[in-house]
Amino acid sequence: DGQILACLALEPKVGAPLIAELLPQLTRVPADEEILRLAQFPEVPSCAKSLQNLLAKPESRRAVAERLANFRTKVATDKIGPLLVDATRALLTGSPEDRKVAVTLIGGFQMPTLEHDLIELVTKPQASEEQMMAALQALQEMRTSQIDYLPNLIQKGSKELSLQALATLVASRADEAPARALALYSQLSLAHRRVILNSLSSTKTGAKALAAAVLNHTVSKNEIDAPTADKMAHTLGNGPELKSLMAEL
């Protein structure tokens, strides 16, 4: 432990590979700052290997994964994500607590290879609402491209689940996502409609679809308040969609 403390005091890039060499000698799960130091340098082979070895051990897997999930805003998620796939897949087959950590990792570290696993957590009959909510939030973070199951959840789920499913739909990178959300618009509550308006007005594709919906009266022009109109104007720029929308409004 004394040697590791000394390594932590070094310049991070110098200390990280030294910590990677020392960790196998420990009989405890590495501390937060030790995991963070490794995760800051995934391009260093010894650091990447040390993380993978820790995640491969069932006795340390979840604790290390939880630490990495907490550090996802402090590290290069695109470089760390590929190192976590095998461990995350193993966590998905474990306890409810293991699955909860796995879901956070998939969304936070953008693991498209495990997107289908998240969708299974949402759609399987015995799924709890808590599990479904967490998986939907991760799918929202990933901007999922798979959306066929979402309209049913939006229409038939509890209010909280329905709103989260809608947030996942409007965040999707699927080309048809705005149209699928707007097709439900007339059936939805005010809270649901605000989710659609706030989200679609923020992206070029969404704002174009929303402008078209106002012009064909799927969305009432009275529902486009000043902040939403301003956001759409900024998003659409000087395109023909904006001119038609302004004329309608």
XYZ file of N, CA and C in Angstrom:
747
model
N 0.823 -1.210 0.000
C 0.000 0.000 0.000
C 0.857 1.260 0.000
N 1.979 1.206 0.692
C 2.869 2.362 0.737
C 3.433 2.680 -0.632
N 3.789 1.650 -1.381
C 4.317 1.866 -2.724
C 3.250 2.479 -3.644
N 2.030 2.001 -3.494
C 0.948 2.531 -4.332
C 0.682 3.996 -3.990
N 0.700 4.339 -2.715
C 0.522 5.732 -2.324
C 1.599 6.612 -2.943
N 2.820 6.092 -2.968
C 3.922 6.849 -3.573
C 3.683 7.022 -5.072
N 3.173 5.988 -5.718
C 2.888 6.064 -7.155
C 1.764 7.053 -7.450
N 0.777 7.111 -6.561
C -0.319 8.055 -6.746
C 0.159 9.499 -6.643
N 1.274 9.708 -5.941
C 1.815 11.055 -5.789
C 2.613 11.492 -7.015
N 2.936 10.550 -7.884
C 3.682 10.880 -9.092
C 2.781 11.528 -10.139
N 3.414 12.095 -11.157
C 2.645 12.596 -12.298
C 1.791 11.442 -12.812
N 0.470 11.663 -13.056
C -0.441 10.554 -13.341
C 0.015 9.573 -14.420
N 0.508 10.073 -15.532
C 0.897 9.169 -16.616
C 2.111 8.337 -16.251
N 2.934 8.843 -15.365
C 4.094 8.087 -14.893
C 3.662 7.046 -13.867
N 2.776 7.449 -12.963
C 2.375 6.557 -11.881
C 1.437 5.447 -12.302
N 0.609 5.673 -13.332
C -0.415 4.693 -13.711
C 0.147 3.314 -14.032
N 1.169 3.186 -14.908
C 1.687 1.838 -15.197
C 2.356 1.182 -13.996
N 2.916 1.989 -13.103
C 3.517 1.420 -11.895
C 2.435 0.847 -10.984
N 1.319 1.556 -10.883
C 0.187 1.053 -10.092
C -0.339 -0.239 -10.708
N -0.401 -0.296 -12.026
C -0.875 -1.507 -12.707
C -0.003 -2.711 -12.351
N 1.298 -2.488 -12.180
C 2.206 -3.579 -11.811
C 2.034 -4.000 -10.359
N 1.686 -3.068 -9.499
C 1.599 -3.352 -8.066
C 0.261 -3.957 -7.641
N -0.824 -3.640 -8.356
C -2.155 -4.081 -7.927
C -2.300 -5.595 -7.752
N -1.704 -6.420 -8.611
C -1.859 -7.874 -8.413
C -1.338 -8.368 -7.064
N -0.485 -7.589 -6.394
C 0.058 -7.998 -5.100
C -0.911 -7.736 -3.945
N -1.966 -6.959 -4.214
C -2.918 -6.610 -3.157
C -3.872 -7.757 -2.861
N -4.318 -7.832 -1.626
C -5.324 -8.827 -1.241
C -6.690 -8.171 -1.052
N -6.803 -6.912 -1.413
C -8.057 -6.164 -1.306
C -8.474 -5.669 -2.678
N -9.727 -5.217 -2.749
C -10.201 -4.575 -3.973
C -9.551 -3.194 -4.060
N -9.036 -2.815 -5.202
C -8.388 -1.509 -5.324
C -9.315 -0.358 -4.935
N -8.732 0.681 -4.389
C -9.478 1.855 -3.961
C -9.868 2.717 -5.164
N -10.750 3.663 -4.909
C -11.265 4.525 -5.974
C -10.153 5.183 -6.782
N -9.207 5.830 -6.076
C -8.179 6.587 -6.790
C -7.251 5.667 -7.597
N -7.111 4.423 -7.157
C -6.280 3.469 -7.894
C -6.962 3.044 -9.196
N -8.269 2.782 -9.110
C -9.035 2.438 -10.312
C -9.074 3.616 -11.276
N -9.297 4.804 -10.743
C -9.361 5.989 -11.596
C -8.047 6.205 -12.331
N -6.925 6.015 -11.649
C -5.637 6.236 -12.300
C -5.453 5.289 -13.484
N -5.854 4.037 -13.320
C -5.767 3.085 -14.436
C -6.696 3.504 -15.574
N -7.916 3.893 -15.198
C -8.925 4.227 -16.205
C -8.592 5.494 -16.974
N -7.737 6.331 -16.415
C -7.350 7.561 -17.106
C -6.389 7.291 -18.270
N -5.824 6.080 -18.298
C -4.817 5.782 -19.328
C -5.076 4.406 -19.963
N -6.247 4.222 -20.576
C -6.558 2.922 -21.183
C -5.700 2.597 -22.394
N -5.056 3.637 -22.953
C -4.180 3.398 -24.098
C -2.835 2.783 -23.691
N -2.539 2.801 -22.382
C -1.323 2.155 -21.870
C -1.641 0.676 -21.668
N -0.983 -0.213 -22.389
C -1.360 -1.644 -22.338
C -1.426 -2.228 -20.935
N -0.483 -1.874 -20.067
C -0.497 -2.467 -18.720
C -1.698 -1.990 -17.913
N -2.124 -0.755 -18.128
C -3.306 -0.229 -17.418
C -4.574 -0.926 -17.909
N -4.693 -1.058 -19.229
C -5.860 -1.734 -19.793
C -5.925 -3.181 -19.326
N -4.781 -3.850 -19.340
C -4.741 -5.258 -18.928
C -5.084 -5.405 -17.452
N -4.594 -4.508 -16.627
C -4.882 -4.569 -15.196
C -6.371 -4.410 -14.921
N -7.015 -3.464 -15.619
C -8.461 -3.287 -15.463
C -9.217 -4.543 -15.871
N -8.845 -5.105 -16.998
C -9.531 -6.307 -17.481
C -9.339 -7.481 -16.532
N -8.156 -7.608 -15.964
C -7.911 -8.693 -15.007
C -8.772 -8.533 -13.762
N -8.903 -7.306 -13.267
C -9.741 -7.051 -12.098
C -11.210 -7.356 -12.402
N -11.652 -7.004 -13.596
C -13.042 -7.236 -13.989
C -13.318 -8.702 -14.280
N -12.280 -9.448 -14.584
C -12.463 -10.875 -14.877
C -12.670 -11.702 -13.611
N -12.289 -11.164 -12.461
C -12.409 -11.889 -11.202
C -13.800 -11.668 -10.604
N -14.570 -12.732 -10.399
C -15.922 -12.560 -9.825
C -15.924 -11.826 -8.494
N -14.874 -12.013 -7.692
C -14.857 -11.407 -6.362
C -14.639 -9.890 -6.402
N -14.094 -9.376 -7.479
C -13.850 -7.926 -7.557
C -14.630 -7.261 -8.681
N -15.292 -8.047 -9.512
C -15.905 -7.506 -10.740
C -16.891 -6.374 -10.462
N -17.870 -6.625 -9.588
C -18.903 -5.620 -9.395
C -18.353 -4.365 -8.727
N -17.484 -4.525 -7.745
C -16.933 -3.362 -7.049
C -16.135 -2.485 -8.006
N -15.328 -3.112 -8.859
C -14.541 -2.347 -9.827
C -15.466 -1.704 -10.852
N -16.475 -2.449 -11.290
C -17.430 -1.908 -12.267
C -18.174 -0.710 -11.702
N -18.574 -0.773 -10.438
C -19.268 0.361 -9.804
C -18.378 1.595 -9.766
N -17.107 1.388 -9.460
C -16.178 2.521 -9.424
C -16.035 3.139 -10.819
N -15.917 2.291 -11.822
C -15.791 2.794 -13.192
C -17.057 3.542 -13.621
N -18.214 3.021 -13.223
C -19.469 3.704 -13.550
C -19.496 5.095 -12.928
N -18.991 5.224 -11.716
C -18.956 6.526 -11.046
C -17.978 7.490 -11.705
N -16.968 6.932 -12.374
C -15.924 7.761 -12.978
C -16.179 8.061 -14.456
N -17.364 7.691 -14.972
C -17.539 7.761 -16.425
C -17.464 9.176 -16.991
N -17.662 10.188 -16.146
C -17.528 11.557 -16.637
C -16.087 12.059 -16.547
N -15.194 11.234 -16.006
C -13.806 11.655 -15.808
C -12.831 10.923 -16.723
N -13.339 9.992 -17.522
C -12.454 9.185 -18.365
C -12.972 9.181 -19.804
N -12.142 8.669 -20.700
C -12.528 8.575 -22.113
C -13.414 7.339 -22.296
N -14.727 7.547 -22.273
C -15.653 6.409 -22.305
C -15.511 5.585 -23.588
N -15.159 6.241 -24.694
C -15.033 5.502 -25.949
C -13.851 4.542 -25.933
N -12.844 4.840 -25.105
C -11.684 3.950 -25.000
C -11.873 2.903 -23.913
N -12.594 3.259 -22.862
C -12.823 2.320 -21.758
C -13.906 1.306 -22.116
N -14.937 1.742 -22.819
C -16.075 0.875 -23.122
C -15.705 -0.498 -23.662
N -14.851 -0.583 -24.700
C -14.507 -1.905 -25.241
C -13.839 -2.836 -24.231
N -13.185 -2.265 -23.220
C -12.532 -3.089 -22.197
C -13.547 -3.706 -21.241
N -14.763 -3.173 -21.222
C -15.752 -3.573 -20.222
C -16.795 -4.550 -20.735
N -16.800 -4.826 -22.031
C -17.903 -5.592 -22.623
C -18.050 -6.975 -21.994
N -16.965 -7.717 -21.876
C -17.058 -9.085 -21.332
C -17.532 -9.073 -19.881
N -16.984 -8.161 -19.090
C -17.389 -8.086 -17.684
C -18.841 -7.654 -17.550
N -19.261 -6.730 -18.398
C -20.650 -6.266 -18.350
C -21.601 -7.383 -18.728
N -21.230 -8.149 -19.731
C -22.067 -9.287 -20.132
C -22.182 -10.293 -18.982
N -21.094 -10.500 -18.258
C -21.131 -11.411 -17.105
C -22.024 -10.849 -16.001
N -21.962 -9.548 -15.762
C -22.805 -8.931 -14.737
C -24.285 -9.045 -15.087
N -24.602 -9.003 -16.362
C -26.007 -9.116 -16.783
C -26.618 -10.454 -16.404
N -25.793 -11.471 -16.230
C -26.297 -12.809 -15.881
C -26.282 -13.049 -14.369
N -25.899 -12.016 -13.606
C -25.767 -12.180 -12.162
C -26.999 -11.746 -11.389
N -26.767 -11.245 -10.207
C -27.838 -10.831 -9.297
C -28.490 -9.548 -9.800
N -29.639 -9.167 -9.215
C -30.245 -7.883 -9.586
C -29.294 -6.703 -9.406
N -28.470 -6.752 -8.353
C -27.504 -5.678 -8.128
C -26.455 -5.662 -9.231
N -26.016 -6.856 -9.663
C -25.063 -6.948 -10.771
C -25.662 -6.350 -12.041
N -26.914 -6.709 -12.323
C -27.563 -6.218 -13.551
C -27.716 -4.697 -13.523
N -27.987 -4.156 -12.350
C -28.135 -2.700 -12.228
C -26.840 -1.995 -12.614
N -25.720 -2.525 -12.134
C -24.425 -1.943 -12.488
C -24.161 -2.114 -13.980
N -24.498 -3.286 -14.515
C -24.273 -3.550 -15.937
C -25.038 -2.563 -16.815
N -26.275 -2.292 -16.451
C -27.100 -1.359 -17.226
C -26.474 0.037 -17.226
N -25.976 0.456 -16.072
C -25.317 1.770 -15.988
C -24.082 1.819 -16.870
N -23.327 0.732 -16.894
C -22.115 0.675 -17.720
C -22.454 0.749 -19.206
N -23.486 0.012 -19.620
C -23.829 -0.037 -21.042
C -24.208 1.350 -21.553
N -25.035 2.055 -20.796
C -25.426 3.399 -21.206
C -24.299 4.401 -21.067
N -23.615 4.362 -19.949
C -22.578 5.347 -19.675
C -21.360 5.219 -20.549
N -21.036 3.981 -20.946
C -19.847 3.755 -21.767
C -20.185 3.400 -23.208
N -21.466 3.567 -23.571
C -21.888 3.431 -24.964
C -21.413 2.114 -25.584
N -22.068 1.010 -25.193
C -21.699 -0.316 -25.696
C -22.768 -0.820 -26.657
N -22.684 -0.493 -27.928
C -23.734 -0.893 -28.880
C -23.880 -2.403 -29.023
N -22.813 -3.155 -28.753
C -22.906 -4.610 -28.866
C -23.844 -5.210 -27.816
N -24.148 -4.448 -26.767
C -25.031 -4.939 -25.705
C -26.389 -4.243 -25.713
N -26.674 -3.495 -26.774
C -27.956 -2.802 -26.867
C -29.125 -3.788 -26.822
N -28.972 -4.910 -27.515
C -30.057 -5.892 -27.530
C -30.313 -6.455 -26.131
N -29.262 -6.592 -25.332
C -29.425 -7.085 -23.958
C -30.271 -6.116 -23.132
N -30.089 -4.818 -23.354
C -30.909 -3.830 -22.661
C -32.367 -3.943 -23.078
N -32.583 -4.107 -24.372
C -33.960 -4.211 -24.871
C -34.640 -5.443 -24.276
N -33.905 -6.522 -24.112
C -34.473 -7.720 -23.480
C -34.878 -7.441 -22.040
N -34.097 -6.641 -21.327
C -34.449 -6.297 -19.952
C -35.746 -5.486 -19.892
N -36.014 -4.722 -20.941
C -37.230 -3.923 -21.001
C -38.440 -4.755 -21.383
N -38.245 -5.687 -22.299
C -39.388 -6.367 -22.917
C -39.734 -7.731 -22.324
N -38.860 -8.309 -21.527
C -39.200 -9.640 -21.017
C -40.341 -9.546 -20.010
N -41.264 -10.514 -20.009
C -42.496 -10.416 -19.223
C -42.291 -10.217 -17.724
N -41.237 -10.814 -17.165
C -41.059 -10.750 -15.708
C -40.252 -9.540 -15.251
N -39.947 -8.623 -16.139
C -39.127 -7.466 -15.779
C -39.860 -6.570 -14.787
N -39.130 -6.089 -13.776
C -39.705 -5.135 -12.830
C -39.674 -3.738 -13.450
N -40.534 -2.866 -12.941
C -40.556 -1.509 -13.484
C -39.229 -0.797 -13.218
N -38.637 -1.031 -12.070
C -37.344 -0.406 -11.755
C -36.289 -0.821 -12.772
N -36.265 -2.111 -13.106
C -35.322 -2.623 -14.090
C -35.592 -2.027 -15.474
N -36.864 -1.945 -15.827
C -37.227 -1.379 -17.124
C -36.836 0.095 -17.216
N -37.060 0.841 -16.142
C -36.709 2.260 -16.139
C -35.205 2.448 -16.333
N -34.418 1.669 -15.606
C -32.964 1.801 -15.710
C -32.481 1.459 -17.116
N -33.037 0.393 -17.689
C -32.638 -0.007 -19.040
C -33.054 1.039 -20.069
N -34.237 1.604 -19.916
C -34.690 2.651 -20.841
C -33.815 3.901 -20.740
N -33.405 4.250 -19.536
C -32.522 5.405 -19.374
C -31.181 5.166 -20.070
N -30.669 3.936 -19.958
C -29.417 3.603 -20.640
C -29.595 3.642 -22.155
N -30.730 3.157 -22.643
C -31.016 3.207 -24.078
C -31.155 4.650 -24.561
N -31.693 5.498 -23.710
C -31.776 6.921 -24.041
C -30.373 7.519 -24.157
N -29.499 7.193 -23.207
C -28.120 7.676 -23.259
C -27.424 7.234 -24.543
N -27.730 6.011 -24.988
C -27.103 5.460 -26.184
C -27.736 5.977 -27.474
N -28.860 6.658 -27.343
C -29.644 7.085 -28.506
C -29.971 5.858 -29.372
N -30.591 4.891 -28.740
C -30.887 3.610 -29.367
C -31.498 3.763 -30.755
N -31.171 2.836 -31.632
C -31.761 2.832 -32.977
C -32.924 1.849 -33.077
N -33.134 1.067 -32.023
C -34.205 0.064 -32.017
C -35.393 0.618 -31.240
N -36.509 0.884 -31.917
C -37.602 1.628 -31.264
C -38.974 0.965 -31.386
N -39.083 -0.174 -32.032
C -40.399 -0.757 -32.305
C -41.193 -1.070 -31.037
N -40.529 -1.389 -29.953
C -41.197 -1.779 -28.710
C -41.641 -0.574 -27.877
N -41.173 0.623 -28.219
C -41.417 1.795 -27.372
C -42.851 2.328 -27.425
N -43.498 2.419 -28.599
C -44.870 2.954 -28.591
C -45.822 2.203 -27.674
N -45.683 0.907 -27.586
C -46.551 0.128 -26.705
C -46.338 0.518 -25.242
N -45.075 0.727 -24.851
C -44.782 1.150 -23.481
C -45.315 2.556 -23.218
N -45.214 3.415 -24.206
C -45.698 4.786 -24.051
C -47.208 4.800 -23.819
N -47.926 3.940 -24.528
C -49.387 3.933 -24.456
C -49.925 3.141 -23.271
N -49.195 2.104 -22.841
C -49.750 1.190 -21.845
C -48.993 1.141 -20.513
N -47.829 1.756 -20.442
C -47.056 1.722 -19.207
C -47.591 2.686 -18.170
N -47.067 2.584 -16.945
C -47.399 3.568 -15.913
C -46.936 4.945 -16.378
N -47.390 5.998 -15.715
C -47.028 7.349 -16.151
C -45.516 7.532 -16.205
N -44.828 7.091 -15.155
C -43.376 7.265 -15.097
C -42.690 6.471 -16.207
N -43.130 5.215 -16.382
C -42.529 4.365 -17.404
C -42.843 4.902 -18.797
N -44.075 5.360 -18.977
C -44.492 5.907 -20.261
C -43.659 7.131 -20.648
N -43.445 8.025 -19.700
C -42.652 9.225 -19.974
C -41.200 8.872 -20.294
N -40.652 7.877 -19.590
C -39.272 7.478 -19.864
C -39.162 6.802 -21.232
N -40.144 5.984 -21.580
C -40.144 5.352 -22.902
C -40.222 6.405 -23.995
N -41.004 7.437 -23.764
C -41.114 8.528 -24.737
C -39.793 9.292 -24.842
N -39.159 9.556 -23.715
C -37.860 10.236 -23.731
C -36.829 9.410 -24.497
N -36.906 8.099 -24.363
C -36.002 7.206 -25.101
C -36.300 7.263 -26.592
N -37.571 7.300 -26.940
C -37.956 7.362 -28.354
C -37.473 8.652 -29.008
N -37.731 9.791 -28.385
C -37.368 11.057 -29.032
C -35.863 11.306 -29.019
N -35.130 10.572 -28.179
C -33.665 10.680 -28.186
C -33.031 9.750 -29.214
N -33.819 8.847 -29.783
C -33.289 7.837 -30.701
C -32.641 8.458 -31.933
N -31.604 7.799 -32.428
C -30.964 8.223 -33.675
C -31.644 7.624 -34.901
N -32.694 6.816 -34.699
C -33.434 6.235 -35.823
C -34.111 7.340 -36.622
N -34.016 7.281 -37.923
C -34.589 8.325 -38.774
C -36.084 8.500 -38.561
N -36.768 7.399 -38.276
C -38.217 7.439 -38.164
C -38.707 7.804 -36.760
N -37.802 8.022 -35.812
C -38.200 8.278 -34.427
C -39.098 9.512 -34.282
N -38.772 10.656 -34.885
C -39.674 11.815 -34.736
C -41.087 11.536 -35.240
N -41.189 10.875 -36.386
C -42.510 10.564 -36.934
C -43.276 9.609 -36.024
N -42.575 8.642 -35.435
C -43.243 7.690 -34.535
C -43.761 8.405 -33.289
N -42.997 9.348 -32.778
C -43.451 10.104 -31.609
C -44.636 10.996 -31.961
N -44.561 11.678 -33.087
C -45.639 12.581 -33.486
C -46.916 11.842 -33.851
N -46.791 10.598 -34.291
C -47.979 9.798 -34.596
C -48.807 9.524 -33.343
N -48.153 9.570 -32.180
C -48.845 9.337 -30.908
C -49.353 10.630 -30.280
N -48.968 11.750 -30.813
C -49.131 13.054 -30.160
C -50.555 13.323 -29.686
N -51.527 13.095 -30.554
C -52.912 13.438 -30.215
C -53.461 12.598 -29.069
N -52.836 11.446 -28.783
C -53.324 10.550 -27.738
C -52.655 10.809 -26.388
N -51.696 11.725 -26.352
C -50.837 11.851 -25.184
C -51.229 13.016 -24.287
N -50.768 12.935 -23.028
C -51.033 13.980 -22.041
C -50.169 15.207 -22.324
N -50.470 16.295 -21.618
C -49.696 17.519 -21.762
C -48.223 17.282 -21.409
N -47.990 16.508 -20.353
C -46.608 16.230 -19.944
C -45.851 15.487 -21.047
N -46.515 14.518 -21.670
C -45.902 13.777 -22.774
C -45.621 14.708 -23.956
N -46.584 15.577 -24.244
C -46.415 16.481 -25.389
C -45.235 17.422 -25.180
N -45.031 17.866 -23.944
C -43.896 18.734 -23.673
C -42.576 18.009 -23.903
N -42.528 16.731 -23.569
C -41.315 15.944 -23.839
C -41.012 15.951 -25.333
N -42.041 15.723 -26.137
C -41.871 15.700 -27.594
C -41.429 17.070 -28.107
N -42.116 18.123 -27.695
C -41.800 19.465 -28.188
C -40.387 19.889 -27.784
N -40.024 19.645 -26.537
C -38.701 20.056 -26.053
C -37.582 19.304 -26.764
N -37.797 18.018 -26.986
C -36.746 17.208 -27.600
C -36.637 17.446 -29.099
N -37.756 17.376 -29.810
C -37.702 17.492 -31.266
C -37.257 18.876 -31.717
N -37.602 19.898 -30.975
C -37.203 21.249 -31.374
C -35.701 21.482 -31.242
N -35.005 20.555 -30.601
C -33.574 20.725 -30.331
C -32.669 20.117 -31.394
N -33.219 19.338 -32.321
C -32.402 18.698 -33.354
C -32.924 19.060 -34.735
N -32.059 19.041 -35.714
C -32.448 19.421 -37.075
C -33.547 18.511 -37.608
N -33.333 17.195 -37.487
C -34.329 16.249 -37.989
C -35.636 16.389 -37.233
N -35.547 16.512 -35.912
C -36.746 16.644 -35.100
C -37.496 17.930 -35.378
N -36.766 19.029 -35.531
C -37.417 20.323 -35.785
C -38.116 20.332 -37.140
N -37.517 19.680 -38.124
C -38.163 19.591 -39.440
C -39.469 18.804 -39.335
N -39.418 17.682 -38.607
C -40.620 16.867 -38.441
C -41.687 17.627 -37.657
N -41.264 18.367 -36.649
C -42.205 19.130 -35.837
C -42.831 20.264 -36.658
N -42.038 20.923 -37.479
C -42.566 21.976 -38.340
C -43.618 21.414 -39.291
N -43.330 20.249 -39.861
C -44.288 19.610 -40.768
C -45.570 19.246 -40.024
N -45.430 18.810 -38.761
C -46.603 18.437 -37.968
C -47.472 19.645 -37.659
N -46.855 20.804 -37.465
C -47.636 22.022 -37.243
C -48.368 22.407 -38.525
N -47.688 22.288 -39.653
C -48.296 22.680 -40.931
C -49.456 21.770 -41.323
N -49.363 20.471 -40.952
C -50.476 19.574 -41.291
C -51.472 19.417 -40.139
N -51.268 20.233 -39.083
C -52.204 20.327 -37.945
C -52.233 19.080 -37.060
N -51.179 18.246 -37.157
C -51.017 17.173 -36.167
C -50.730 17.788 -34.797
N -49.958 18.861 -34.814
C -49.671 19.647 -33.609
C -50.289 21.025 -33.796
N -51.077 21.451 -32.836
C -51.697 22.780 -32.929
C -50.642 23.868 -32.809
N -50.774 24.885 -33.629
C -49.824 25.998 -33.554
C -49.888 26.690 -32.195
N -51.002 26.560 -31.503
C -51.146 27.174 -30.187
C -50.267 26.505 -29.132
N -49.794 25.302 -29.443
C -48.930 24.591 -28.501
C -47.460 24.952 -28.675
N -47.145 25.676 -29.718
C -45.763 26.102 -29.946
C -45.570 27.445 -29.250
N -45.070 27.396 -28.030
C -44.872 28.645 -27.282
C -43.607 29.357 -27.779
N -43.367 30.540 -27.236
C -42.245 31.353 -27.714
C -40.881 30.664 -27.548
N -40.589 30.042 -26.388
C -39.292 29.364 -26.256
C -39.109 28.228 -27.273
N -40.197 27.471 -27.530
C -40.106 26.384 -28.497
C -39.895 26.927 -29.908
N -40.612 27.986 -30.242
C -40.450 28.609 -31.561
C -39.036 29.148 -31.738
N -38.503 29.779 -30.699
C -37.137 30.305 -30.773
C -36.121 29.181 -30.975
N -36.349 28.086 -30.251
C -35.438 26.946 -30.373
C -35.502 26.358 -31.784
N -36.704 26.223 -32.325
C -36.856 25.710 -33.686
C -36.214 26.641 -34.706
N -36.365 27.941 -34.507
C -35.758 28.910 -35.425
C -34.241 28.779 -35.426
N -33.674 28.611 -34.230
C -32.223 28.441 -34.118
C -31.786 27.128 -34.781
N -32.563 26.068 -34.581
C -32.196 24.751 -35.109
C -32.348 24.680 -36.624
N -33.419 25.259 -37.137
C -33.713 25.161 -38.570
C -32.907 26.148 -39.413
N -32.402 27.207 -38.788
C -31.665 28.190 -39.572
C -32.583 28.913 -40.544
N -32.092 29.153 -41.737
C -32.865 29.909 -42.720
C -33.513 29.003 -43.769
N -33.745 27.750 -43.410
C -34.320 26.806 -44.361
C -35.777 27.099 -44.689
N -36.291 26.438 -45.730
C -37.687 26.662 -46.136
C -38.688 26.230 -45.073
N -38.293 25.247 -44.241
C -39.202 24.782 -43.190
C -39.511 25.912 -42.212
N -38.488 26.717 -41.897
C -38.695 27.812 -40.943
C -39.628 28.869 -41.530
N -39.453 29.194 -42.798
C -40.306 30.208 -43.431
C -41.764 29.766 -43.428
N -42.006 28.500 -43.759
C -43.377 27.995 -43.756
C -43.958 27.981 -42.360
N -43.127 27.600 -41.384
C -43.585 27.544 -39.994
C -43.925 28.942 -39.480
N -43.064 29.905 -39.745
C -43.310 31.269 -39.261
C -44.585 31.852 -39.887
N -44.806 31.518 -41.150
C -46.025 31.991 -41.807
C -47.276 31.398 -41.141
N -47.185 30.126 -40.749
C -48.315 29.453 -40.095
C -48.541 30.022 -38.698
N -47.445 30.262 -37.966
C -47.571 30.759 -36.603
C -48.037 32.202 -36.575
